[in-house]
Amino acid sequence: MRMMKEEIEEQTREEELLSFPQTQQQSKLVVVGYALTSKKTKSFLQPKLEGLARNKGILFVAIDQNRPLSDQGPFDIVLHKLTGKEWRQILEEYRQTHPEVTVLDPPYAIQHLHNRQSMLQCVADMNLSNSYGKVDVPRQLVIERDASSIPDVVLKAGLTLPLVAKPLVADGSAKSHELSLAYDQYSLKKLEPPLVLQEFVNHGGVLFKVYIVGEAIKVVRRFSLPDVTKQDLSTSAGVFRFPRVSCAAASADDADLDPCVAELPPRPLLERLAKELRRQLGLRLFNLDIIREHGTRDQFYVIDINYFPGYGKMPEYEHIFTDFLLSLTQSRYKKKSC
């Protein structure tokens, strides 16, 4: 039965190869093996992307997780977003035995973004204060356990209410994207560690989602949590829970916004930030959630970093992503010929 399944898969792949134009069959096809969740596959591998990829000589092939990875392929690129220690080990071993294959991205580098304590540290360590603007991270505190001690710990740390509470683990699950806003000291005891507490920064109810694909940068506006006034603090109490805040339905690109709020971060600042993060994180596929402090023009805060985000929501992602995949193979061939 298993042999039959493998034969069918091989036949399907041969048919896909034959369906490419003859000129592309003669030239080198770029074979991209992908290991994604069913949800990610559906959102990312949309028909328009696959169609454009085929026209450019790129073939996407699903990786069978029930078979040894080395027995599959050959691949030029491995694209993945799966969690679990076993998968990370398989991929690391594959990287060692197949150095000719580009793995997007190295598992050890991705792990850095699975913990919100370490996620923003590289941004905090940067010195990006220049004429284009200042980039920082909100003051934050990690609570591993014991919710009853949170009010005292917050008081000692000097954090200012309200506080945004986020799960410590950022593994891409729906739960890891949930957040809460705590308005008073007493309500802090209702939170569920392990978590990260961030000072809430008023930002006009708009965040900038900065998608990074290699050296390409695309910015979109998303509606976010509204500003909190002093009156809100004096009249509100408790913990307010929110689902995932930035989503496709919350696009603010076509909304009638105050120009001071809607103005995108300066391009040179984003380019410098993206370049430094690519270098420090060792990643090529990620996005940043950035806010501008309300009432300022050049004070920005990075509040989250995500690996392999929902590129299907990014305008023109099909062209940007296929060009990126081609650039990887072209740069590798240049290195070989040198």
Short mmCIF file of C-alpha atoms in Angstrom, two decimals:
data_model
loop_
_atom_site.label_atom_id
_atom_site.label_comp_id
_atom_site.label_asym_id
_atom_site.label_seq_id
_atom_site.Cartn_x
_atom_site.Cartn_y
_atom_site.Cartn_z
CA MET A 1 0.00 0.00 0.00
CA ARG A 2 2.84 2.32 0.92
CA MET A 3 4.65 1.54 -2.34
CA MET A 4 1.51 2.39 -4.26
CA LYS A 5 1.27 5.76 -2.48
CA GLU A 6 4.90 6.60 -3.29
CA GLU A 7 4.44 5.55 -6.92
CA ILE A 8 1.37 7.81 -7.21
CA GLU A 9 3.28 10.73 -5.69
CA GLU A 10 6.20 10.17 -8.08
CA GLN A 11 3.86 9.94 -11.07
CA THR A 12 2.09 13.15 -10.00
CA ARG A 13 5.40 14.96 -9.73
CA GLU A 14 6.48 13.74 -13.19
CA GLU A 15 3.19 14.99 -14.62
CA GLU A 16 3.74 18.38 -12.98
CA LEU A 17 7.23 18.59 -14.44
CA LEU A 18 5.97 17.67 -17.92
CA SER A 19 3.28 20.34 -17.71
CA PHE A 20 5.90 23.08 -17.58
CA PRO A 21 6.73 24.83 -20.87
CA GLN A 22 9.50 23.04 -22.77
CA THR A 23 11.87 26.01 -22.45
CA GLN A 24 11.57 25.80 -18.68
CA GLN A 25 12.04 22.03 -18.69
CA GLN A 26 15.34 22.54 -20.49
CA SER A 27 16.47 25.19 -18.01
CA LYS A 28 16.88 24.54 -14.31
CA LEU A 29 13.61 24.24 -12.45
CA VAL A 30 13.57 25.55 -8.89
CA VAL A 31 12.03 22.84 -6.71
CA VAL A 32 10.68 24.10 -3.39
CA GLY A 33 9.77 21.45 -0.82
CA TYR A 34 7.29 22.78 1.71
CA ALA A 35 6.34 21.51 5.17
CA LEU A 36 3.48 23.67 6.41
CA THR A 37 0.35 23.17 8.47
CA SER A 38 -2.85 22.70 6.46
CA LYS A 39 -3.97 26.19 7.52
CA LYS A 40 -0.69 27.78 6.41
CA THR A 41 -0.71 25.82 3.15
CA LYS A 42 -4.19 27.10 2.33
CA SER A 43 -3.40 30.74 3.14
CA PHE A 44 0.03 30.79 1.51
CA LEU A 45 -0.14 28.45 -1.49
CA GLN A 46 -2.99 30.24 -3.19
CA PRO A 47 -3.73 29.47 -6.88
CA LYS A 48 -2.37 32.84 -8.02
CA LEU A 49 0.98 32.17 -6.32
CA GLU A 50 1.28 28.65 -7.72
CA GLY A 51 0.33 29.87 -11.21
CA LEU A 52 2.90 32.67 -11.18
CA ALA A 53 5.53 30.30 -9.75
CA ARG A 54 4.95 27.82 -12.58
CA ASN A 55 5.39 30.59 -15.16
CA LYS A 56 8.72 31.48 -13.53
CA GLY A 57 9.92 27.86 -13.37
CA ILE A 58 9.24 27.24 -9.69
CA LEU A 59 7.66 23.97 -8.55
CA PHE A 60 6.19 23.59 -5.05
CA VAL A 61 6.31 20.00 -3.73
CA ALA A 62 4.70 18.90 -0.47
CA ILE A 63 7.07 17.19 1.97
CA ASP A 64 5.74 13.90 3.35
CA GLN A 65 6.36 14.00 7.10
CA ASN A 66 5.94 10.22 7.29
CA ARG A 67 8.98 9.60 5.09
CA PRO A 68 12.66 10.41 5.70
CA LEU A 69 13.38 13.90 4.37
CA SER A 70 16.62 12.78 2.70
CA ASP A 71 14.65 10.29 0.59
CA GLN A 72 12.57 13.09 -0.91
CA GLY A 73 13.40 15.72 -3.46
CA PRO A 74 15.89 16.66 -4.65
CA PHE A 75 15.00 20.16 -3.45
CA ASP A 76 16.64 23.49 -4.13
CA ILE A 77 14.80 25.13 -1.24
CA VAL A 78 12.95 23.83 1.82
CA LEU A 79 10.20 26.10 3.09
CA HIS A 80 8.77 25.22 6.49
CA LYS A 81 6.75 26.33 9.45
CA LEU A 82 6.19 23.37 11.74
CA THR A 83 6.79 23.18 15.47
CA GLY A 84 8.11 20.39 17.65
CA LYS A 85 11.51 19.18 18.81
CA GLU A 86 11.47 16.13 16.52
CA TRP A 87 10.91 18.22 13.38
CA ARG A 88 13.66 20.67 14.38
CA GLN A 89 16.09 17.79 14.80
CA ILE A 90 15.14 16.29 11.42
CA LEU A 91 15.64 19.63 9.72
CA GLU A 92 18.97 20.34 11.43
CA GLU A 93 20.31 16.94 10.37
CA TYR A 94 19.07 17.58 6.83
CA ARG A 95 20.85 20.95 6.74
CA GLN A 96 24.11 19.26 7.76
CA THR A 97 23.87 16.49 5.15
CA HIS A 98 22.46 18.69 2.35
CA PRO A 99 24.39 21.99 2.48
CA GLU A 100 23.45 22.62 -1.15
CA VAL A 101 19.79 23.09 -0.13
CA THR A 102 18.59 26.46 1.19
CA VAL A 103 16.46 25.93 4.30
CA LEU A 104 14.08 28.80 5.06
CA ASP A 105 14.85 29.39 7.82
CA PRO A 106 17.28 27.62 10.20
CA PRO A 107 15.30 26.04 13.08
CA TYR A 108 17.68 27.34 15.76
CA ALA A 109 17.15 30.92 14.52
CA ILE A 110 13.36 30.56 14.49
CA GLN A 111 13.39 29.38 18.12
CA HIS A 112 14.58 32.84 19.13
CA LEU A 113 11.18 34.25 18.16
CA HIS A 114 9.19 31.63 20.09
CA ASN A 115 9.93 33.38 23.36
CA ARG A 116 8.72 36.93 23.86
CA GLN A 117 11.38 37.53 26.48
CA SER A 118 14.17 37.14 23.91
CA MET A 119 12.17 38.17 20.84
CA LEU A 120 12.56 41.93 21.24
CA GLN A 121 15.95 41.95 22.95
CA CYS A 122 17.87 42.47 19.71
CA VAL A 123 15.76 45.57 18.99
CA ALA A 124 16.37 46.88 22.50
CA ASP A 125 20.12 46.41 22.01
CA MET A 126 20.18 48.40 18.76
CA ASN A 127 21.05 52.04 18.49
CA LEU A 128 18.80 53.27 15.71
CA SER A 129 18.47 56.88 16.82
CA ASN A 130 19.18 59.03 13.78
CA SER A 131 17.55 61.68 11.63
CA TYR A 132 14.96 59.20 10.35
CA GLY A 133 13.48 58.39 13.76
CA LYS A 134 13.99 56.39 16.93
CA VAL A 135 13.12 52.71 17.37
CA ASP A 136 12.70 51.10 20.76
CA VAL A 137 10.62 48.43 22.52
CA PRO A 138 8.06 49.07 25.28
CA ARG A 139 9.27 48.49 28.82
CA GLN A 140 8.37 44.93 29.68
CA LEU A 141 8.50 42.36 32.45
CA VAL A 142 8.43 38.55 32.33
CA ILE A 143 6.23 36.69 34.82
CA GLU A 144 7.01 32.97 34.93
CA ARG A 145 4.58 31.93 37.70
CA ASP A 146 2.56 33.02 40.76
CA ALA A 147 -0.04 35.52 39.55
CA SER A 148 -0.64 36.75 43.10
CA SER A 149 2.82 38.35 43.16
CA ILE A 150 2.36 40.31 39.91
CA PRO A 151 1.15 43.60 41.50
CA ASP A 152 4.21 43.78 43.79
CA VAL A 153 6.63 42.84 41.01
CA VAL A 154 5.11 45.47 38.70
CA LEU A 155 5.34 48.11 41.43
CA LYS A 156 9.01 47.33 42.11
CA ALA A 157 9.81 47.42 38.37
CA GLY A 158 8.13 50.84 38.07
CA LEU A 159 5.91 49.85 35.14
CA THR A 160 3.03 52.21 34.35
CA LEU A 161 -0.56 51.05 33.88
CA PRO A 162 -2.30 50.02 31.71
CA LEU A 163 -0.26 46.93 30.84
CA VAL A 164 -0.58 44.62 27.86
CA ALA A 165 -0.30 40.94 28.81
CA LYS A 166 0.89 38.48 26.16
CA PRO A 167 1.65 34.74 26.43
CA LEU A 168 5.37 34.14 26.92
CA VAL A 169 5.42 31.47 24.21
CA ALA A 170 4.84 32.75 20.66
CA ASP A 171 4.47 29.56 18.64
CA GLY A 172 2.03 30.81 16.00
CA SER A 173 -1.01 29.24 17.61
CA ALA A 174 -4.23 31.23 18.05
CA LYS A 175 -3.69 31.27 21.82
CA SER A 176 -0.22 32.76 21.50
CA HIS A 177 -1.71 35.78 19.70
CA GLU A 178 -4.31 36.52 22.37
CA LEU A 179 -3.65 39.53 24.56
CA SER A 180 -5.17 41.27 27.55
CA LEU A 181 -5.17 44.85 28.77
CA ALA A 182 -5.00 45.29 32.55
CA TYR A 183 -6.15 48.67 33.88
CA ASP A 184 -5.48 48.40 37.62
CA GLN A 185 -3.15 46.74 40.12
CA TYR A 186 -5.79 44.40 41.51
CA SER A 187 -6.71 42.99 38.10
CA LEU A 188 -3.10 41.91 37.51
CA LYS A 189 -3.74 38.96 39.83
CA LYS A 190 -6.28 37.62 37.33
CA LEU A 191 -3.66 37.09 34.63
CA GLU A 192 -2.31 33.64 33.77
CA PRO A 193 1.50 33.21 33.77
CA PRO A 194 3.82 32.52 32.06
CA LEU A 195 3.42 35.85 30.31
CA VAL A 196 5.05 39.10 29.29
CA LEU A 197 3.74 42.44 30.54
CA GLN A 198 4.36 45.44 28.28
CA GLU A 199 3.61 49.06 29.03
CA PHE A 200 0.81 50.19 26.74
CA VAL A 201 1.89 52.99 24.41
CA ASN A 202 -0.84 55.17 22.91
CA HIS A 203 -0.47 54.95 19.12
CA GLY A 204 -3.65 56.33 17.58
CA GLY A 205 -5.25 52.91 17.21
CA VAL A 206 -3.06 51.99 14.21
CA LEU A 207 -0.07 49.67 13.89
CA PHE A 208 2.25 49.10 10.95
CA LYS A 209 2.81 45.53 9.88
CA VAL A 210 6.19 45.37 8.19
CA TYR A 211 6.61 42.24 6.06
CA ILE A 212 10.16 41.18 5.23
CA VAL A 213 10.97 38.70 2.45
CA GLY A 214 14.73 38.60 2.06
CA GLU A 215 15.65 42.20 1.24
CA ALA A 216 12.13 43.16 0.16
CA ILE A 217 10.00 45.22 2.57
CA LYS A 218 6.25 45.79 2.38
CA VAL A 219 4.30 47.88 4.91
CA VAL A 220 0.56 47.81 5.57
CA ARG A 221 -1.58 49.60 8.15
CA ARG A 222 -3.75 47.65 10.57
CA PHE A 223 -6.27 48.83 13.13
CA SER A 224 -5.08 48.22 16.68
CA LEU A 225 -6.22 48.87 20.24
CA PRO A 226 -7.55 52.41 20.81
CA ASP A 227 -5.66 54.92 22.92
CA VAL A 228 -6.22 54.91 26.68
CA THR A 229 -6.92 58.29 28.27
CA LYS A 230 -6.42 59.35 31.88
CA GLN A 231 -10.20 59.32 32.24
CA ASP A 232 -10.27 55.71 30.99
CA LEU A 233 -7.76 54.79 33.68
CA SER A 234 -9.75 56.49 36.43
CA THR A 235 -13.08 54.96 35.41
CA SER A 236 -12.07 51.51 34.11
CA ALA A 237 -10.95 48.46 36.04
CA GLY A 238 -10.34 44.80 35.32
CA VAL A 239 -8.77 42.78 32.54
CA PHE A 240 -10.04 43.16 28.99
CA ARG A 241 -9.19 40.23 26.73
CA PHE A 242 -8.75 40.56 22.99
CA PRO A 243 -8.37 37.98 20.23
CA ARG A 244 -5.68 38.47 17.59
CA VAL A 245 -5.64 42.23 17.05
CA SER A 246 -4.03 42.61 13.63
CA CYS A 247 -5.84 40.60 10.97
CA ALA A 248 -6.86 40.95 7.35
CA ALA A 249 -10.31 42.26 8.27
CA ALA A 250 -8.71 45.06 10.27
CA SER A 251 -6.93 46.69 7.32
CA ALA A 252 -6.60 50.45 7.77
CA ASP A 253 -4.99 51.25 4.42
CA ASP A 254 -8.18 52.68 2.92
CA ALA A 255 -9.55 54.26 6.10
CA ASP A 256 -9.95 58.00 6.58
CA LEU A 257 -7.23 58.49 9.19
CA ASP A 258 -5.49 61.46 10.73
CA PRO A 259 -2.39 61.97 8.53
CA CYS A 260 -0.23 62.16 11.65
CA VAL A 261 -1.40 58.66 12.60
CA ALA A 262 -1.48 57.15 9.11
CA GLU A 263 1.95 58.31 7.89
CA LEU A 264 4.14 55.26 7.31
CA PRO A 265 7.49 54.98 9.11
CA PRO A 266 10.35 56.43 7.04
CA ARG A 267 11.59 53.96 4.45
CA PRO A 268 15.31 54.43 5.28
CA LEU A 269 14.55 53.64 8.93
CA LEU A 270 12.71 50.43 8.03
CA GLU A 271 15.49 49.36 5.65
CA ARG A 272 18.12 49.86 8.31
CA LEU A 273 16.02 48.07 10.94
CA ALA A 274 15.25 45.13 8.63
CA LYS A 275 18.89 44.77 7.60
CA GLU A 276 20.07 44.72 11.21
CA LEU A 277 17.39 42.23 12.25
CA ARG A 278 18.19 39.91 9.34
CA ARG A 279 21.79 39.92 10.47
CA GLN A 280 21.12 39.44 14.18
CA LEU A 281 18.25 36.96 13.91
CA GLY A 282 19.63 35.00 10.96
CA LEU A 283 16.16 35.01 9.39
CA ARG A 284 14.85 36.04 5.98
CA LEU A 285 11.10 35.51 6.42
CA PHE A 286 9.50 37.49 9.22
CA ASN A 287 7.41 40.52 10.03
CA LEU A 288 7.41 43.29 12.61
CA ASP A 289 4.50 44.96 14.33
CA ILE A 290 5.50 48.60 14.80
CA ILE A 291 3.62 51.49 16.41
CA ARG A 292 4.27 55.24 16.47
CA GLU A 293 3.81 56.90 19.85
CA HIS A 294 0.78 59.15 19.52
CA GLY A 295 1.70 62.83 19.49
CA THR A 296 5.17 62.18 18.05
CA ARG A 297 6.37 61.85 14.49
CA ASP A 298 9.56 59.87 14.92
CA GLN A 299 9.24 57.69 18.06
CA PHE A 300 8.51 54.10 17.08
CA TYR A 301 8.19 50.88 19.08
CA VAL A 302 8.51 47.30 17.89
CA ILE A 303 5.91 45.31 19.83
CA ASP A 304 6.11 41.90 18.14
CA ILE A 305 8.15 39.86 15.65
CA ASN A 306 6.71 36.81 13.86
CA TYR A 307 8.39 34.15 11.73
CA PHE A 308 6.81 33.30 8.34
CA PRO A 309 3.72 35.46 8.90
CA GLY A 310 0.51 35.47 6.86
CA TYR A 311 2.09 36.56 3.58
CA GLY A 312 -1.21 35.86 1.81
CA LYS A 313 -2.47 39.13 3.35
CA MET A 314 0.48 41.10 1.97
CA PRO A 315 -0.23 43.04 -1.25
CA GLU A 316 1.63 41.63 -4.28
CA TYR A 317 3.08 38.82 -2.18
CA GLU A 318 3.05 36.44 -5.16
CA HIS A 319 5.53 38.54 -7.16
CA ILE A 320 7.68 39.44 -4.15
CA PHE A 321 7.94 35.85 -2.93
CA THR A 322 8.65 34.22 -6.30
CA ASP A 323 11.32 36.82 -7.10
CA PHE A 324 12.87 36.09 -3.70
CA LEU A 325 12.97 32.32 -4.33
CA LEU A 326 14.60 32.87 -7.73
CA SER A 327 17.18 35.22 -6.22
CA LEU A 328 18.23 32.52 -3.73
CA THR A 329 19.03 30.01 -6.43
CA GLN A 330 20.70 32.60 -8.67
CA SER A 331 23.01 33.76 -5.88
CA ARG A 332 23.90 30.14 -5.09
CA TYR A 333 24.79 29.40 -8.72
CA LYS A 334 26.96 32.51 -8.85
CA LYS A 335 28.89 31.30 -5.79
CA LYS A 336 29.41 27.90 -7.43
CA SER A 337 30.73 29.44 -10.63
CA CYS A 338 33.18 31.76 -8.82
#
